[in-house]
Coordinates of C-alpha atoms in Angstrom, one line a residue:
P1 CA 0.0 0.0 0.0
L2 CA 2.8 2.5 0.8
M3 CA 4.5 1.9 -2.5
A4 CA 1.3 2.2 -4.4
T5 CA 0.6 5.5 -2.7
H6 CA 4.1 6.8 -3.1
L7 CA 4.3 5.9 -6.8
T8 CA 0.7 6.9 -7.4
Y9 CA -0.7 3.7 -9.1
L10 CA -3.2 3.2 -6.2
G11 CA -6.7 3.6 -7.7
S12 CA -5.4 3.8 -11.3
K13 CA -8.2 2.8 -13.6
S14 CA -8.4 1.6 -17.2
H15 CA -9.4 3.9 -20.0
A16 CA -12.3 1.7 -20.9
Y17 CA -13.7 1.9 -17.3
I18 CA -13.4 5.7 -17.1
F19 CA -14.8 6.1 -20.7
A20 CA -17.9 4.1 -19.7
E21 CA -18.4 5.6 -16.3
E22 CA -17.6 9.3 -17.0
D23 CA -19.5 9.9 -20.2
G24 CA -16.7 9.3 -22.8
K25 CA -13.9 11.0 -20.8
Q26 CA -10.4 10.3 -22.4
S27 CA -7.8 9.1 -19.9
M28 CA -4.5 7.3 -19.5
A29 CA -3.4 4.8 -16.8
D30 CA -1.0 6.2 -14.2
E31 CA 2.6 5.7 -15.6
N32 CA 4.7 6.5 -12.5
Y33 CA 5.3 3.1 -11.2
A34 CA 5.5 1.5 -14.7
R35 CA 8.5 3.8 -15.3
E36 CA 10.2 3.5 -12.0
V37 CA 10.0 -0.3 -11.8
M38 CA 12.2 -0.4 -14.9
Q39 CA 14.4 2.7 -14.4
L40 CA 15.1 2.3 -10.7
F41 CA 14.2 -1.2 -9.5
S42 CA 15.3 -3.5 -12.3
I43 CA 16.8 -3.0 -15.8
G44 CA 17.9 0.7 -15.7
L45 CA 17.9 3.1 -18.6
N46 CA 20.4 1.5 -21.0
L47 CA 21.4 -2.0 -22.1
L48 CA 24.7 -3.1 -20.5
N49 CA 27.5 -5.5 -21.4
A50 CA 28.6 -8.2 -19.0
D51 CA 31.3 -5.9 -17.7
G52 CA 28.8 -3.2 -16.9
T53 CA 29.6 -0.9 -19.8
S54 CA 26.8 0.5 -22.0
Q55 CA 25.9 -1.3 -25.2
K56 CA 26.1 1.0 -28.3
D57 CA 24.1 1.0 -31.5
A58 CA 25.6 1.4 -35.0
N59 CA 25.9 5.2 -34.4
G60 CA 27.7 4.8 -31.1
K61 CA 24.8 5.8 -29.0
D62 CA 23.5 4.1 -25.9
I63 CA 20.7 1.5 -26.5
P64 CA 17.7 2.3 -24.3
T65 CA 16.2 -0.7 -22.4
Y66 CA 12.6 0.6 -22.9
S67 CA 10.5 3.2 -24.7
N68 CA 7.5 5.4 -23.9
E69 CA 5.4 2.7 -25.6
H70 CA 6.6 0.2 -23.0
I71 CA 5.8 2.5 -20.2
M72 CA 2.2 3.0 -21.5
S73 CA 1.7 -0.7 -21.9
F74 CA 3.1 -1.6 -18.4
A75 CA 1.0 1.2 -16.9
R76 CA -2.1 -0.6 -18.0
A77 CA -1.0 -3.7 -16.1
W78 CA -1.0 -1.6 -12.8
T79 CA -4.6 -0.6 -13.0
G80 CA -7.3 -1.8 -10.6
F81 CA -5.4 -1.8 -7.3
Q82 CA -7.1 -0.5 -4.2
A83 CA -6.4 -0.7 -0.5
Y84 CA -8.7 -2.7 1.8
S85 CA -10.6 -1.0 4.6
P86 CA -8.6 -0.3 7.7
R87 CA -8.3 -2.9 10.5
G88 CA -10.2 -1.6 13.5
N89 CA -8.1 -3.5 16.0
Y90 CA -4.9 -1.8 14.8
E91 CA -5.3 1.3 12.7
Q92 CA -8.4 3.1 14.0
S93 CA -6.2 5.0 16.5
S94 CA -3.8 6.0 13.8
V95 CA -3.8 9.5 12.2
R96 CA -4.0 7.5 8.9
S97 CA -7.0 5.5 10.1
H98 CA -8.7 5.9 6.7
R99 CA -6.0 3.7 5.0
N100 CA -5.1 0.0 5.4
L101 CA -1.3 -0.1 5.5
L102 CA -1.0 -3.8 6.5
D103 CA -2.8 -6.0 3.9
P104 CA -1.8 -6.6 0.3
L105 CA -3.8 -4.5 -2.2
N106 CA -7.2 -5.6 -3.4
I107 CA -7.8 -5.9 -7.1
V108 CA -11.0 -4.2 -8.3
A109 CA -11.9 -6.3 -11.5
D110 CA -13.9 -3.5 -13.1
W111 CA -11.0 -1.1 -13.0
R112 CA -8.5 -3.4 -14.6
D113 CA -7.3 -3.0 -18.2
R114 CA -8.3 -6.2 -19.9
F115 CA -6.3 -5.9 -23.1
P116 CA -2.9 -7.4 -24.0
K117 CA 0.2 -5.7 -22.8
T118 CA 3.5 -5.8 -24.8
D119 CA 6.7 -6.9 -23.1
L120 CA 10.3 -5.8 -23.8
Q121 CA 11.1 -8.5 -26.3
G122 CA 8.4 -7.9 -28.9
G123 CA 5.9 -10.3 -27.5
Y124 CA 3.2 -10.0 -24.8
I125 CA 3.1 -10.3 -21.1
G126 CA 1.7 -13.8 -20.4
D127 CA 3.3 -15.5 -23.4
G128 CA 4.9 -18.0 -21.1
F129 CA 1.6 -19.2 -19.7
P130 CA -0.8 -21.6 -21.5
L131 CA -4.0 -20.5 -23.1
C132 CA -6.9 -21.1 -20.7
A133 CA -8.8 -22.8 -23.7
D134 CA -5.9 -25.3 -24.0
L135 CA -5.9 -26.6 -20.4
P136 CA -7.0 -30.2 -19.9
E137 CA -10.7 -30.9 -19.2
R138 CA -11.7 -30.6 -15.6
M139 CA -8.4 -29.0 -14.5
F140 CA -9.7 -28.9 -10.9
L141 CA -9.1 -32.6 -10.6
R142 CA -5.6 -32.7 -12.1
K143 CA -2.4 -33.5 -10.2
G144 CA -0.8 -30.3 -8.6
T145 CA -4.1 -28.5 -8.2
T146 CA -4.4 -26.6 -5.0
Y147 CA -7.4 -25.9 -2.7
R148 CA -7.6 -23.3 0.1
L149 CA -9.7 -23.8 3.2
L150 CA -12.4 -21.2 3.5
G151 CA -14.2 -22.5 6.6
S152 CA -17.9 -21.8 6.7
N153 CA -17.8 -19.0 4.1
P154 CA -19.0 -20.3 0.7
L155 CA -17.6 -17.2 -1.2
P156 CA -14.2 -17.3 -2.8
E157 CA -11.4 -15.0 -1.6
L158 CA -9.2 -15.0 -4.7
M159 CA -11.9 -13.7 -7.0
I160 CA -14.9 -11.5 -6.7
D161 CA -18.4 -12.9 -7.4
H162 CA -21.3 -11.0 -8.9
P163 CA -23.2 -9.2 -6.1
D164 CA -26.2 -11.5 -6.7
L165 CA -24.1 -14.4 -5.5
Q166 CA -23.1 -12.7 -2.3
Q167 CA -26.4 -13.5 -0.6
D168 CA -26.9 -15.5 2.5
E169 CA -27.9 -19.1 2.7
S170 CA -31.6 -18.3 2.9
T171 CA -31.6 -17.8 -0.9
D172 CA -31.9 -20.5 -3.5
I173 CA -28.3 -20.3 -4.7
Q174 CA -27.0 -23.7 -5.5
R175 CA -23.5 -24.6 -4.2
M176 CA -21.2 -27.4 -5.4
V177 CA -21.6 -30.1 -2.7
L178 CA -19.1 -33.0 -3.1
E179 CA -20.5 -36.5 -2.6
S180 CA -18.9 -38.6 0.1
S181 CA -18.1 -41.2 -2.6
S182 CA -16.0 -38.6 -4.5
N183 CA -12.2 -38.9 -4.7
L184 CA -11.9 -35.1 -4.4
W185 CA -14.1 -35.2 -1.3
A186 CA -11.8 -37.8 0.3
K187 CA -8.8 -35.6 -0.3
L188 CA -10.3 -32.5 1.1
Y189 CA -12.3 -34.0 3.9
N190 CA -9.3 -35.9 5.1
Q191 CA -11.3 -37.8 7.8
G192 CA -12.4 -34.5 9.3
D193 CA -8.8 -33.1 9.7
F194 CA -9.2 -30.1 7.4
K195 CA -5.9 -28.8 6.1
A196 CA -5.4 -25.1 5.3
V197 CA -4.0 -25.9 1.9
V198 CA -4.5 -29.2 0.0
E199 CA -2.5 -30.1 -3.2
L200 CA -3.6 -33.1 -5.2
D201 CA -0.8 -35.6 -5.6
Q202 CA -2.5 -37.4 -8.5
N203 CA -5.2 -37.0 -11.2
L204 CA -8.6 -37.8 -9.8
I205 CA -11.6 -39.4 -11.6
C206 CA -14.7 -37.2 -11.5
S207 CA -17.8 -38.3 -9.6
G208 CA -21.4 -37.1 -9.7
N209 CA -21.8 -33.4 -10.4
E210 CA -18.0 -33.0 -10.9
C211 CA -18.4 -34.7 -14.3
N212 CA -21.0 -32.2 -15.4
V213 CA -19.0 -29.0 -14.9
D214 CA -15.9 -27.4 -16.6
T215 CA -14.5 -25.9 -13.4
V216 CA -15.4 -25.1 -9.8
R217 CA -14.8 -22.1 -7.6
T218 CA -15.7 -23.3 -4.2
V219 CA -16.8 -26.8 -3.0
Q220 CA -18.6 -27.9 0.1
V221 CA -17.0 -30.9 1.8
A222 CA -19.0 -31.0 5.1
S223 CA -22.3 -29.8 6.6
D224 CA -22.4 -30.9 10.2
P225 CA -22.1 -29.1 12.6
V226 CA -21.4 -26.3 10.1
P227 CA -20.7 -26.2 6.3
I228 CA -17.0 -26.4 5.4
Y229 CA -15.8 -25.0 2.0
Y230 CA -12.6 -25.1 0.0
E231 CA -11.7 -22.7 -2.8
Y232 CA -10.1 -24.0 -6.0
V233 CA -6.9 -22.1 -6.9
A234 CA -7.0 -21.9 -10.7
Q235 CA -3.8 -22.4 -12.6
P236 CA -2.5 -19.1 -14.2
C237 CA -3.5 -19.0 -17.9
V238 CA -4.2 -16.5 -20.6
H239 CA -7.6 -15.6 -22.0
Q240 CA -7.3 -14.2 -25.5
A241 CA -8.8 -10.7 -25.9
F242 CA -9.5 -11.3 -29.6
Y243 CA -10.5 -14.5 -31.3
E244 CA -12.4 -15.8 -34.2
G245 CA -16.0 -16.7 -34.0
G246 CA -16.7 -14.9 -30.8
K247 CA -20.2 -14.4 -29.5
Q248 CA -21.5 -11.7 -27.2
I249 CA -23.4 -13.0 -24.2
A250 CA -25.6 -10.5 -22.2
R251 CA -26.7 -11.2 -18.7
R252 CA -30.5 -10.8 -18.1
D253 CA -31.8 -9.4 -14.8

C-alpha cells in the first residue's frame, strides 16, 4: 500500500472503465510506477554488457532498455489496485486510520485494463503461460491442483463474485456439494482433519456433479455441525482478448 501510494498507481483505472463511467472521458493509466519499476528497480535506462559498460548502436549511441510505448503498456498492467478497509483492531487510533497499511492491495476487477500488454522482447506479457482454452478438461481434478480452506464461508477469496451471488444461505443459490463417494471429497475431507491448503498428488476421476462442470470455484465438503468449504486455486493461464467466431453474451436481470 505504501509503494502504491508513493508511486501513485493506487486507484489507477483503465481507459475503458473511465470512458464508460464518465461519459466518454479520455484518460490514461498512471505511468509513474511503470516507469520507476524499470528505471530504478530493475533494468535501468540503457542496455549493458557483461562488464557493466553500456551497449552501443551502429551510431555509437546508448541503446535504451525501454521506450515510452513500453511505459504506456506496463501502466495498463498496474490498473485496478485498491487498499482494503482499515483494520479496526490496529489502525483506527492512527492518524491515517482511513487507510489500510497492513494488507496486500485488493484488485477491483472492473478497474482493470483487460487488453494485451506488450513486453520488452516484442511479445506480450503472459506469453509464457498456457491458453486457458488449452488446459485439460476438468483441470480442478488434475495433479498439482491446490485448494484453500475457507471455513464456513462459501464465497471465494481469490476472486470477486457477482453481487447477486453474495447473498446469505436463505436464498436458492446452489453450491457445489461434493458427494462422500468422490475422490476429491476424500482428499479435502481428510477424515475430518481439514488442512489449510491441499494439493492433489495425482489425477482424480470425476464423480457425480463433478463430471458435469468445466470448473469449480468453491466446493462444500462437510455440513455438520457447520458447512465447510474449500476454494479452488485456478492455474494461471491466458484468456485471449481477440479470437475468431466470438459471440457476445448478455446477462439478463
